[in-house]
XYZ file of C-alpha atoms in Angstrom:
716
model
C -31.768 -118.794 -125.356
C -30.884 -118.570 -128.727
C -33.897 -118.872 -131.285
C -33.263 -121.529 -134.018
C -34.210 -119.245 -136.600
C -31.715 -116.865 -135.688
C -29.004 -119.517 -136.204
C -30.437 -120.923 -139.188
C -30.704 -117.616 -140.939
C -27.037 -116.501 -139.611
C -24.913 -119.318 -140.413
C -21.798 -116.655 -139.853
C -23.003 -116.692 -136.274
C -22.908 -120.452 -136.070
C -19.410 -120.844 -137.743
C -18.509 -117.532 -135.124
C -19.654 -119.526 -131.867
C -18.272 -122.663 -132.946
C -15.149 -121.368 -133.376
C -15.057 -119.730 -129.739
C -16.047 -123.298 -128.661
C -13.213 -124.732 -130.266
C -11.087 -122.430 -128.849
C -12.079 -122.556 -125.182
C -11.958 -126.568 -125.437
C -8.248 -126.008 -126.546
C -7.985 -124.298 -123.052
C -9.259 -127.186 -120.628
C -7.740 -129.727 -119.349
C -10.342 -132.333 -120.054
C -9.048 -132.041 -124.088
C -5.280 -130.929 -123.609
C -4.803 -133.508 -120.845
C -6.556 -136.843 -122.763
C -4.293 -139.233 -123.645
C -4.950 -139.137 -127.592
C -4.020 -135.103 -127.324
C -0.840 -135.636 -125.635
C -0.073 -138.294 -128.132
C -0.678 -136.355 -131.038
C 1.096 -133.472 -129.448
C 4.018 -135.382 -128.871
C 3.675 -137.064 -132.136
C 4.437 -133.910 -133.844
C 7.346 -133.123 -131.654
C 8.839 -136.275 -132.516
C 8.456 -135.434 -136.559
C 10.738 -132.335 -135.705
C 12.933 -133.815 -134.324
C 12.940 -136.507 -136.854
C 13.645 -133.747 -139.523
C 16.237 -131.899 -138.223
C 19.773 -132.842 -139.572
C 21.462 -135.159 -136.731
C 24.809 -133.719 -135.023
C 27.905 -135.230 -133.506
C 27.834 -136.154 -129.985
C 29.062 -133.589 -127.562
C 33.168 -133.842 -127.283
C 32.866 -133.034 -123.521
C 31.184 -136.421 -122.754
C 32.035 -140.015 -122.661
C 30.122 -143.434 -122.643
C 31.837 -146.318 -121.032
C 29.038 -149.354 -121.260
C 28.640 -152.295 -119.234
C 28.242 -154.252 -122.400
C 27.228 -158.221 -122.905
C 30.905 -158.515 -123.357
C 31.803 -156.895 -119.909
C 29.550 -159.048 -118.237
C 30.858 -162.413 -119.849
C 34.468 -160.802 -120.824
C 34.339 -163.696 -123.633
C 35.915 -161.105 -126.152
C 39.342 -161.264 -123.836
C 42.024 -163.606 -123.614
C 42.770 -165.486 -120.381
C 46.145 -164.009 -120.122
C 44.570 -160.875 -120.405
C 42.092 -161.227 -117.320
C 44.682 -162.657 -115.493
C 47.094 -159.705 -115.667
C 44.076 -157.078 -114.173
C 42.709 -157.802 -110.595
C 40.029 -155.788 -111.508
C 38.921 -158.360 -114.692
C 39.744 -161.253 -112.473
C 36.881 -159.716 -109.982
C 34.533 -158.887 -112.605
C 34.781 -162.692 -113.472
C 32.461 -163.395 -110.834
C 28.514 -163.279 -111.084
C 26.657 -159.850 -111.211
C 26.522 -158.033 -109.155
C 30.042 -157.213 -108.673
C 32.697 -156.845 -106.082
C 32.227 -153.363 -105.462
C 36.324 -152.514 -105.755
C 35.467 -153.041 -109.551
C 34.172 -149.637 -109.670
C 36.980 -148.135 -107.253
C 39.589 -149.264 -110.065
C 37.489 -147.704 -112.401
C 37.114 -144.361 -110.810
C 41.199 -144.966 -110.097
C 41.658 -145.715 -113.946
C 39.363 -142.695 -115.259
C 40.394 -139.784 -113.117
C 44.077 -140.792 -113.526
C 43.510 -140.547 -117.177
C 42.245 -137.343 -116.639
C 38.360 -137.700 -116.473
C 37.196 -134.255 -114.620
C 33.623 -136.207 -113.947
C 33.093 -139.868 -113.812
C 29.012 -140.318 -113.680
C 27.939 -144.125 -112.438
C 24.365 -145.015 -114.021
C 23.847 -146.876 -111.315
C 21.963 -147.186 -107.714
C 23.943 -149.031 -104.981
C 21.454 -149.521 -102.962
C 22.238 -152.845 -101.459
C 25.479 -153.524 -99.343
C 27.973 -155.410 -101.140
C 31.490 -156.650 -100.750
C 34.049 -154.201 -101.529
C 31.827 -151.119 -100.520
C 34.411 -150.299 -97.997
C 36.668 -149.752 -101.314
C 34.622 -147.912 -103.119
C 33.349 -145.799 -100.170
C 37.068 -144.442 -100.019
C 37.137 -143.829 -103.715
C 34.312 -141.866 -103.592
C 35.442 -139.640 -100.636
C 38.802 -139.349 -102.246
C 37.203 -138.453 -105.599
C 33.977 -136.524 -104.028
C 34.192 -133.502 -106.190
C 34.655 -135.491 -109.486
C 32.333 -138.457 -109.260
C 28.382 -138.989 -108.797
C 26.394 -141.734 -108.284
C 22.606 -142.809 -108.334
C 19.707 -142.317 -106.523
C 16.191 -143.415 -107.638
C 12.370 -143.023 -107.298
C 10.977 -146.804 -107.963
C 7.624 -148.008 -107.139
C 6.900 -150.539 -103.852
C 3.970 -152.155 -103.057
C 2.679 -151.433 -99.672
C -0.753 -153.101 -98.149
C -2.069 -153.844 -101.552
C -0.693 -150.328 -103.118
C 1.872 -149.163 -105.416
C 3.668 -146.209 -103.785
C 6.860 -144.687 -104.818
C 9.908 -144.882 -102.657
C 12.942 -142.842 -102.981
C 16.261 -145.158 -102.496
C 19.494 -143.478 -101.951
C 22.926 -145.510 -102.087
C 23.605 -147.667 -98.839
C 24.909 -145.424 -96.041
C 28.199 -147.807 -96.116
C 28.935 -145.896 -99.371
C 28.412 -142.527 -98.011
C 31.132 -141.323 -96.120
C 31.534 -137.831 -94.338
C 31.641 -135.323 -97.243
C 30.086 -137.225 -99.892
C 26.341 -136.211 -100.111
C 27.006 -134.155 -102.942
C 27.927 -137.165 -104.923
C 24.430 -138.392 -105.285
C 21.907 -137.615 -108.163
C 18.710 -139.063 -109.170
C 18.895 -141.436 -111.888
C 15.160 -141.320 -112.837
C 14.237 -140.599 -116.681
C 10.201 -139.285 -116.132
C 8.463 -139.884 -119.764
C 5.625 -138.075 -120.931
C 2.025 -139.527 -120.535
C 2.687 -141.261 -123.922
C 5.388 -143.227 -122.614
C 8.239 -141.493 -124.795
C 11.366 -139.782 -123.176
C 11.165 -135.978 -124.640
C 11.731 -133.689 -121.517
C 14.538 -133.956 -118.321
C 13.263 -133.036 -115.205
C 16.032 -132.021 -113.127
C 15.096 -130.982 -109.690
C 12.376 -132.522 -107.571
C 11.675 -133.594 -103.995
C 10.219 -136.179 -102.199
C 7.180 -134.609 -101.313
C 6.612 -133.235 -104.428
C 6.584 -136.761 -106.318
C 4.569 -138.539 -103.736
C 2.007 -135.702 -103.219
C 0.400 -136.882 -106.303
C 0.334 -140.576 -105.816
C -2.983 -142.336 -104.822
C -1.964 -144.197 -101.770
C -1.714 -141.129 -99.727
C -4.781 -139.934 -97.792
C -6.283 -137.192 -100.138
C -6.507 -134.520 -97.285
C -2.592 -135.216 -96.573
C -1.884 -135.164 -100.679
C -3.985 -131.801 -100.928
C -1.883 -130.107 -98.574
C 1.520 -131.497 -99.819
C 0.336 -130.431 -103.018
C -0.780 -126.648 -101.786
C 2.775 -126.466 -99.919
C 4.821 -127.651 -103.435
C 2.870 -125.120 -105.355
C 2.931 -122.264 -102.853
C 6.990 -123.115 -102.684
C 7.111 -124.083 -99.183
C 8.584 -127.386 -99.754
C 12.082 -126.776 -101.564
C 13.029 -128.840 -104.717
C 16.235 -130.278 -102.809
C 16.919 -133.484 -105.137
C 18.985 -132.820 -108.234
C 19.300 -134.949 -111.048
C 22.899 -136.419 -111.791
C 22.733 -134.982 -115.292
C 22.743 -131.829 -113.740
C 24.720 -132.263 -110.674
C 27.664 -133.971 -113.375
C 27.565 -130.467 -115.351
C 27.675 -128.568 -112.173
C 30.725 -130.238 -111.153
C 32.376 -129.952 -114.701
C 31.727 -126.428 -115.410
C 31.783 -125.012 -111.695
C 27.923 -123.637 -112.081
C 24.704 -125.036 -113.656
C 21.116 -123.371 -114.150
C 18.568 -126.248 -114.477
C 14.818 -125.426 -115.278
C 12.520 -125.535 -112.580
C 10.065 -128.967 -111.797
C 7.097 -127.444 -113.240
C 8.518 -126.248 -116.751
C 10.961 -129.513 -117.195
C 12.884 -128.624 -120.256
C 12.833 -130.678 -123.633
C 16.075 -132.651 -124.181
C 17.712 -131.434 -127.232
C 18.691 -135.340 -128.653
C 21.648 -135.116 -131.358
C 20.584 -138.197 -132.486
C 19.276 -141.733 -132.605
C 20.810 -144.225 -130.720
C 24.330 -144.916 -131.241
C 25.263 -141.011 -131.408
C 27.250 -141.533 -128.290
C 29.458 -144.620 -128.965
C 30.008 -146.689 -125.637
C 33.227 -147.846 -125.105
C 33.154 -151.594 -123.394
C 34.336 -150.994 -119.907
C 36.418 -153.891 -119.892
C 38.754 -152.671 -122.274
C 40.267 -150.165 -120.155
C 41.958 -152.887 -117.909
C 43.814 -154.072 -120.789
C 47.009 -152.501 -121.005
C 47.139 -152.869 -124.870
C 43.767 -152.074 -125.838
C 44.118 -149.193 -123.363
C 47.217 -147.838 -125.270
C 45.672 -148.205 -128.644
C 42.762 -146.503 -130.389
C 40.200 -145.247 -129.213
C 41.592 -144.992 -125.655
C 44.708 -143.805 -126.353
C 46.618 -144.302 -123.201
C 43.355 -142.639 -121.601
C 43.391 -139.146 -123.386
C 39.835 -140.056 -124.864
C 38.949 -139.399 -121.291
C 41.186 -136.057 -120.724
C 38.548 -133.210 -119.110
C 35.520 -134.813 -120.039
C 32.769 -135.917 -118.409
C 32.354 -139.957 -118.187
C 29.225 -141.950 -117.901
C 29.685 -145.518 -116.792
C 26.290 -147.355 -117.216
C 24.255 -150.365 -117.865
C 24.114 -151.470 -121.462
C 23.555 -155.413 -121.439
C 20.660 -157.042 -122.083
C 20.289 -158.131 -118.766
C 19.700 -154.503 -117.436
C 16.571 -153.736 -119.293
C 17.597 -149.959 -119.136
C 16.096 -148.982 -122.312
C 13.544 -146.383 -122.981
C 11.723 -144.777 -125.891
C 12.587 -141.744 -127.284
C 11.830 -139.620 -130.403
C 13.986 -141.392 -131.981
C 13.271 -144.863 -131.074
C 14.498 -146.834 -128.371
C 17.768 -145.667 -126.602
C 19.506 -146.835 -123.686
C 19.306 -145.223 -120.239
C 23.013 -144.355 -120.303
C 22.784 -142.792 -123.895
C 19.813 -140.550 -122.761
C 21.818 -139.256 -119.755
C 24.522 -137.990 -122.332
C 21.862 -136.397 -124.088
C 20.565 -134.584 -121.259
C 24.206 -133.513 -119.669
C 24.901 -132.527 -123.300
C 21.668 -130.106 -123.698
C 22.643 -128.426 -120.237
C 26.600 -127.995 -121.415
C 25.466 -126.616 -124.474
C 22.753 -124.687 -122.941
C 21.128 -125.997 -125.669
C 17.346 -126.938 -124.009
C 14.486 -126.456 -126.293
C 12.647 -123.292 -125.345
C 8.782 -122.929 -125.294
C 6.556 -120.323 -125.745
C 4.710 -118.762 -122.625
C 1.229 -119.558 -122.074
C 0.282 -115.947 -123.244
C 1.585 -116.744 -126.393
C -0.095 -120.241 -126.536
C -3.062 -118.738 -126.104
C -2.323 -115.854 -128.718
C -1.595 -118.531 -131.401
C -4.739 -120.719 -130.679
C -6.850 -117.727 -130.886
C -5.568 -116.491 -133.817
C -5.700 -119.921 -135.562
C -9.461 -119.662 -134.518
C -9.746 -116.168 -136.061
C -7.777 -117.183 -138.940
C -10.244 -120.321 -139.632
C -13.086 -117.813 -139.021
C -12.166 -115.163 -141.591
C -11.546 -118.044 -144.223
C -14.981 -119.550 -144.001
C -16.985 -116.009 -143.769
C -15.045 -113.863 -146.136
C -13.979 -116.227 -149.210
C -17.469 -117.402 -150.822
C -15.808 -120.580 -152.967
C -15.537 -123.743 -150.665
C -12.695 -124.888 -152.611
C -10.546 -121.864 -152.265
C -11.504 -121.993 -148.455
C -10.229 -125.735 -148.359
C -6.844 -124.760 -150.334
C -6.434 -121.766 -148.232
C -6.692 -124.154 -144.884
C -4.674 -126.344 -146.291
C -1.814 -123.942 -147.539
C -2.162 -122.232 -144.081
C -1.395 -125.912 -142.196
C 1.339 -126.308 -144.061
C 3.243 -123.128 -143.327
C 2.385 -123.558 -140.101
C 4.304 -126.893 -140.230
C 7.262 -125.336 -142.035
C 7.527 -122.600 -139.210
C 7.308 -125.053 -136.460
C 10.264 -126.999 -138.138
C 11.981 -124.003 -138.944
C 11.560 -122.761 -135.073
C 13.071 -125.945 -134.242
C 15.744 -126.627 -136.009
C 17.180 -123.577 -136.076
C 16.058 -121.595 -132.853
C 15.626 -124.628 -130.635
C 12.164 -123.561 -130.062
C 9.060 -126.148 -129.450
C 6.169 -124.564 -130.664
C 2.880 -126.339 -129.143
C 1.007 -127.469 -132.474
C -1.958 -129.309 -131.511
C -4.034 -126.563 -130.180
C -3.247 -123.990 -133.213
C -3.994 -126.986 -135.474
C -6.920 -127.707 -133.666
C -8.312 -124.277 -133.707
C -7.759 -123.846 -137.247
C -8.901 -127.291 -138.554
C -11.750 -127.952 -136.848
C -13.220 -124.447 -137.290
C -12.580 -124.295 -140.526
C -13.529 -127.833 -141.392
C -16.869 -127.262 -139.592
C -17.228 -123.853 -141.687
C -16.535 -125.331 -144.630
C -18.696 -128.475 -144.071
C -21.481 -126.548 -142.557
C -21.692 -123.750 -145.387
C -21.939 -126.779 -147.586
C -24.732 -128.480 -145.850
C -26.894 -125.178 -145.752
C -25.922 -124.806 -149.354
C -27.298 -128.257 -150.283
C -30.399 -127.475 -147.897
C -31.009 -124.689 -149.798
C -30.402 -126.269 -153.222
C -32.891 -128.852 -151.583
C -35.529 -126.117 -150.953
C -35.124 -124.282 -154.358
C -35.248 -127.211 -156.330
C -38.667 -128.469 -154.593
C -40.141 -124.788 -155.349
C -38.739 -124.669 -158.860
C -39.935 -128.526 -159.740
C -43.196 -126.782 -159.302
C -42.955 -124.330 -161.630
C -40.312 -125.938 -164.382
C -38.430 -129.136 -165.430
C -36.489 -131.122 -162.748
C -33.919 -131.023 -165.442
C -33.932 -127.144 -165.902
C -34.203 -126.807 -162.373
C -31.124 -129.421 -161.555
C -29.491 -127.209 -164.490
C -30.095 -124.216 -162.783
C -28.717 -124.906 -159.528
C -25.797 -127.318 -160.595
C -24.503 -125.913 -163.582
C -25.430 -122.238 -163.962
C -22.907 -121.564 -166.387
C -24.102 -123.539 -168.356
C -27.466 -122.790 -167.952
C -26.534 -119.012 -168.449
C -25.266 -120.103 -171.742
C -28.433 -121.860 -172.638
C -30.470 -118.610 -171.672
C -28.368 -116.941 -174.784
C -29.804 -119.370 -177.474
C -28.150 -122.395 -179.014
C -28.957 -125.070 -181.811
C -28.698 -128.494 -180.328
C -29.838 -131.902 -181.366
C -32.980 -133.133 -179.357
C -35.654 -135.892 -178.966
C -39.091 -134.175 -178.528
C -42.002 -136.141 -177.564
C -45.596 -134.677 -177.915
C -48.726 -136.794 -176.088
C -52.282 -135.519 -176.021
C -55.560 -136.889 -174.859
C -57.849 -137.731 -178.247
C -61.619 -136.158 -177.666
C -60.726 -134.130 -174.826
C -62.750 -130.867 -175.932
C -65.776 -133.055 -176.036
C -65.066 -134.370 -172.412
C -65.036 -130.892 -171.390
C -68.292 -130.329 -172.603
C -69.784 -133.148 -170.897
C -68.068 -133.860 -167.595
C -68.081 -132.260 -164.261
C -65.181 -129.699 -163.981
C -63.976 -131.219 -160.542
C -63.598 -134.730 -161.429
C -62.310 -133.923 -164.817
C -59.693 -131.841 -162.771
C -59.191 -134.780 -160.429
C -58.706 -137.428 -163.199
C -56.486 -135.126 -165.334
C -54.376 -135.334 -162.183
C -53.885 -138.767 -161.525
C -53.647 -138.771 -165.546
C -50.526 -136.358 -165.451
C -48.917 -137.761 -162.487
C -48.560 -141.104 -164.151
C -47.531 -139.602 -167.676
C -45.115 -136.925 -166.361
C -43.840 -139.674 -163.814
C -42.713 -142.225 -167.073
C -41.192 -138.546 -168.439
C -38.959 -137.953 -165.433
C -38.024 -141.961 -164.870
C -36.048 -141.359 -168.022
C -34.264 -138.542 -167.809
C -36.568 -135.955 -169.662
C -37.485 -132.443 -169.142
C -41.165 -131.492 -168.753
C -41.408 -128.474 -171.093
C -44.885 -127.473 -170.639
C -48.579 -128.635 -170.318
C -50.576 -127.209 -173.306
C -53.838 -127.824 -172.151
C -54.314 -131.584 -171.903
C -51.011 -131.943 -173.773
C -47.522 -133.105 -172.847
C -44.468 -131.571 -174.201
C -40.970 -133.483 -173.048
C -37.597 -132.756 -174.340
C -34.548 -135.409 -174.145
C -31.373 -133.307 -174.869
C -32.144 -129.945 -174.255
C -30.540 -129.255 -170.514
C -28.623 -132.923 -169.836
C -27.667 -135.144 -172.775
C -26.409 -138.852 -172.577
C -25.797 -138.746 -176.275
C -28.228 -138.876 -179.027
C -29.100 -142.393 -179.278
C -29.810 -142.794 -175.168
C -31.710 -139.522 -175.423
C -33.708 -141.227 -178.147
C -34.033 -144.758 -176.765
C -35.150 -143.024 -173.111
C -37.894 -140.914 -175.441
C -39.260 -143.855 -177.042
C -39.059 -146.060 -173.526
C -41.011 -143.411 -172.092
C -43.559 -143.718 -174.835
C -43.786 -147.153 -174.227
C -44.583 -146.941 -170.590
C -47.501 -144.063 -171.122
C -48.950 -146.892 -172.909
C -48.676 -149.058 -170.267
C -49.598 -146.485 -167.440
C -52.443 -145.755 -169.186
C -53.922 -149.112 -169.963
C -53.690 -149.562 -165.905
C -55.623 -146.209 -165.095
C -58.141 -147.007 -167.646
C -58.323 -150.498 -166.116
C -58.702 -148.717 -162.576
C -61.120 -146.067 -163.621
C -63.500 -148.857 -165.351
C -64.469 -149.251 -161.839
C -65.372 -145.412 -161.058
C -68.490 -143.489 -162.365
C -66.682 -140.445 -161.813
C -63.947 -141.442 -164.467
C -63.896 -141.687 -168.286
C -61.438 -144.018 -170.464
C -58.817 -142.010 -171.967
C -56.863 -142.401 -175.321
C -53.839 -140.770 -176.013
C -51.846 -140.328 -179.456
C -47.790 -139.631 -178.939
C -45.595 -138.420 -181.712
C -41.586 -138.627 -181.098
C -39.355 -136.992 -183.287
C -35.773 -136.291 -183.179
C -34.155 -132.991 -184.726
C -31.951 -130.229 -184.426
C -33.701 -127.252 -182.411
C -32.801 -123.716 -181.111
C -32.926 -124.337 -177.417
C -33.058 -120.650 -174.982
C -35.006 -118.833 -172.860
C -37.925 -117.317 -174.710
C -40.553 -114.633 -173.619
C -41.445 -111.547 -172.313
C -39.014 -110.000 -169.289
C -41.713 -110.409 -166.917
C -42.549 -113.749 -168.157
C -39.993 -116.048 -169.610
C -39.460 -119.591 -170.378
C -36.757 -122.278 -170.788
C -38.207 -124.054 -174.312
C -37.125 -125.511 -177.465
C -38.361 -124.502 -181.189
C -38.021 -125.019 -184.610
C -38.866 -127.798 -187.190
C -37.730 -130.658 -184.901
C -40.260 -129.611 -182.543
C -43.005 -128.725 -184.644
C -42.611 -132.447 -186.567
C -42.939 -134.420 -183.459
C -46.824 -132.351 -183.003
C -47.469 -132.853 -186.504
C -46.730 -136.732 -185.546
C -48.597 -136.487 -182.552
C -51.558 -135.340 -184.419
C -51.173 -137.561 -187.446
C -52.384 -140.529 -184.847
C -55.826 -139.385 -184.884
C -55.836 -139.803 -189.123
C -53.865 -142.984 -189.086
C -55.751 -144.410 -185.759
C -52.688 -145.266 -183.570
C -51.358 -144.189 -180.603
C -47.588 -144.021 -181.032
C -45.741 -142.437 -184.409
C -42.424 -142.268 -184.628
C -40.124 -139.955 -187.073
C -37.705 -141.435 -189.329
C -34.671 -139.984 -187.256
C -36.086 -141.448 -184.148
C -36.414 -144.669 -186.020
C -32.771 -144.792 -187.271
C -31.081 -143.969 -183.757
C -33.373 -146.580 -181.447
C -34.226 -149.475 -184.200
C -31.659 -151.519 -182.108
C -33.679 -151.814 -179.148
C -37.397 -151.526 -180.339
C -39.882 -153.379 -183.075
C -41.317 -150.905 -185.315
C -44.080 -150.869 -187.815
C -43.892 -148.806 -191.127
C -46.565 -146.210 -191.569
C -45.378 -144.889 -194.650
C -43.984 -141.647 -195.819
C -45.888 -138.778 -195.077
C -45.821 -135.295 -196.306
C -46.770 -132.927 -193.642
C -48.235 -129.398 -194.348
C -45.498 -126.952 -194.616
C -42.461 -129.545 -195.181
C -41.173 -130.017 -199.149
C -39.757 -133.603 -198.500
C -41.890 -136.528 -197.057
C -41.342 -137.733 -193.272
C -40.884 -141.869 -192.789
C -43.192 -142.514 -190.379
C -43.019 -145.566 -188.000
C -45.706 -147.235 -185.522
C -44.069 -148.434 -182.224
C -44.971 -151.663 -181.454
C -42.512 -153.164 -178.524
C -39.117 -153.269 -177.495
C -37.071 -156.059 -178.328
C -37.487 -157.634 -175.241
C -40.596 -159.297 -177.041
C -40.438 -160.989 -180.030
C -41.826 -159.384 -183.353
C -45.315 -160.343 -184.663
C -45.382 -162.947 -187.128
C -46.737 -161.006 -189.885
C -44.774 -158.248 -189.247
C -42.038 -158.998 -192.159
C -44.802 -159.528 -194.862
C -46.434 -156.518 -193.803
C -42.980 -154.521 -194.481
C -43.115 -156.417 -197.671
C -46.515 -155.320 -198.929
C -45.296 -151.635 -198.182
C -42.405 -152.004 -200.461
C -44.536 -153.547 -203.300
C -47.092 -150.896 -202.776
C -44.121 -148.276 -203.178
C -42.858 -150.336 -206.225
C -46.509 -149.759 -207.743
C -46.982 -153.675 -207.720
C -50.452 -152.956 -206.396
C -51.941 -156.369 -207.125
C -49.387 -158.128 -205.575
C -49.363 -155.657 -202.505
C -53.468 -156.004 -202.341
C -53.233 -159.704 -201.630
C -50.268 -159.293 -199.200
C -51.837 -156.459 -197.148
C -55.422 -159.377 -197.107
C -52.685 -161.922 -195.761
C -51.342 -159.955 -193.262
C -54.944 -158.448 -192.186
C -56.155 -162.309 -191.807
C -52.970 -163.115 -189.435
C -53.563 -159.675 -187.207
C -57.034 -161.288 -186.594
C -58.909 -157.961 -185.997
C -59.604 -154.980 -188.108
C -56.400 -153.413 -188.804
C -56.546 -149.340 -190.295
C -53.159 -149.741 -191.760
C -53.767 -152.690 -193.910
C -57.378 -151.725 -194.934
C -55.746 -148.216 -195.691
C -53.226 -149.516 -197.737
C -55.582 -151.876 -199.633
C -57.643 -149.159 -200.384
C -54.958 -146.889 -201.871
C -53.955 -149.754 -204.066
C -57.516 -150.166 -205.170
C -57.770 -146.540 -206.095
C -54.108 -146.690 -207.897
C -53.976 -149.761 -210.116
C -56.142 -148.972 -212.377
C -55.779 -145.275 -212.608
C -52.607 -143.595 -214.232
C -50.019 -143.241 -211.924
C -47.593 -139.891 -212.612
C -43.939 -140.524 -212.571
C -43.498 -137.983 -209.411
C -45.610 -140.655 -207.261
C -43.380 -141.737 -204.515
C -46.327 -143.533 -202.568
C -46.216 -140.834 -199.847
C -49.214 -139.494 -198.078
C -50.134 -135.771 -197.998
C -51.958 -134.430 -194.844
C -53.664 -131.533 -194.752
C -53.891 -130.635 -191.276
C -50.970 -129.871 -189.182
């Protein structure tokens, strides 16, 4: 019993085992005997036929067709018909008096035809049999007629019956004039192979109507060679008479027909025209010289015969397929096939190659590329062997082994990589930000570059709990930790929901960054940071409502500072404890803004760059220009009110005008306007009170020329 852990931790063994399983399947009848498999293999063979250049019809074979015009004689003049006894007989309804075929034999063999093949089975007795029988006996070494296996219903079951020409036609010495006309299609109903010898026992041993015991007995005798293949196909018999000898393939290895081209490669000459002297002397007959020393096939081409079969080139009349089979034997052009050992080796080699690709090449893209390239090379080699060497390489077993094993290996390793990536991410998410973990796993090159340090514009958010130090002195540690975990869960959830990087926890403070690992553009980064602040404000309000019902929880207040600026992104620290972080003035200012929320009695302060990038989406209230310690230039600071899905407060425009009056040193007017705003707000407003106090202090004093209205903060 295989341990699952063994398989999980040894993925290469799984690929090898699957490769072996795939190879084993290609050696089973269950797979290779299925209709889908046979259709696929047949389609690959057909494609090679179609991709090969067409060749001309064999010069040794001519085709005379019983056409629609032959049945109706509508293309001949009455005087032409009257001049020929055979044509007069052909005026009668089908089937004709068989003296017509005797006349055909006399005409063709008299013109020098070496073998005349009638692709017809003269099973029933008919007028003219005696004349035709005499002709068959006379030309017995130069003529072939048909016999066939045909289905026949017996006791509700369909059985094969071997039908021969009627006995009146077979005079003594004419047994060697009969050959099978059957064309046996492959399992997908397409004619590709020629079966040249068989026996009644061989064909009937597989019939369902025969008792199982008898069927098995006959099958065993056939396989043991105790029943000879004594029935010969008419194409093989015709070539044997033409050449004096022929070696036809055995039943169990019927050769592919070497089709020279599509329907019409062998141009059928209408039978009726051979009996019109004027036409007989003219091209293409030329007095019958066209048939001199040729095999001439006389066969049904008219629609009423329905003698149409599907080939790799589409539909083709039966007589033309007979011509292709004879041509294959005459030119010794049978398409060869590899031995079963070669098939075995090809499939095994394909599996081995797929396993080597999967286990020996680390990049999935390169594996897929090699798999595609190898498949294309195999197609080219198979076509070359078919076109130039008349060799049919079975393509399905090697392709199945190569593609299925290779695809499984690539997909399986990719799936394992994703599982490992997910496992690593789950671990990393506990210690580093989700964005950092994603960058490490998805874009390692970018992360490695980031480790070296680079300057980059980012938006930084700091949040801090007000009075946390006092809380730690008066609260139970377990309860405080539990409350903090609830608080951090919602606050950090807002950061992650807006694609921010959780950089670190600094005690009770949170530092988050947008644009350090993944940036959607500075405007979008800033917008996401401000949206996070709004969500943190709303989430804390809900938490406080919930905590109000619990004596173990305290009401919390937070301050949030957001700033956009250029920082240094990189891996900072000691070799034993490194941290991927951001640092620089942009970070420091965000921290100062968060600290300033205490002095301005508000919860969210936004820096001027962040306000500029997001003013189209949010409503801000000017706090003022603040000269932070360490900064040479005051920074415009704003209080976040809401996003623009809500209308701005009615007093906001007046407030902004009052701030402008203050900066223009119009203190009296500013005081009046701030007082109006205070009344409209309806509650104590720290910023209005602060500005009023500043205006009162400044209106009676001397204001220096350098005064710019900014506030100076001494604390960091």
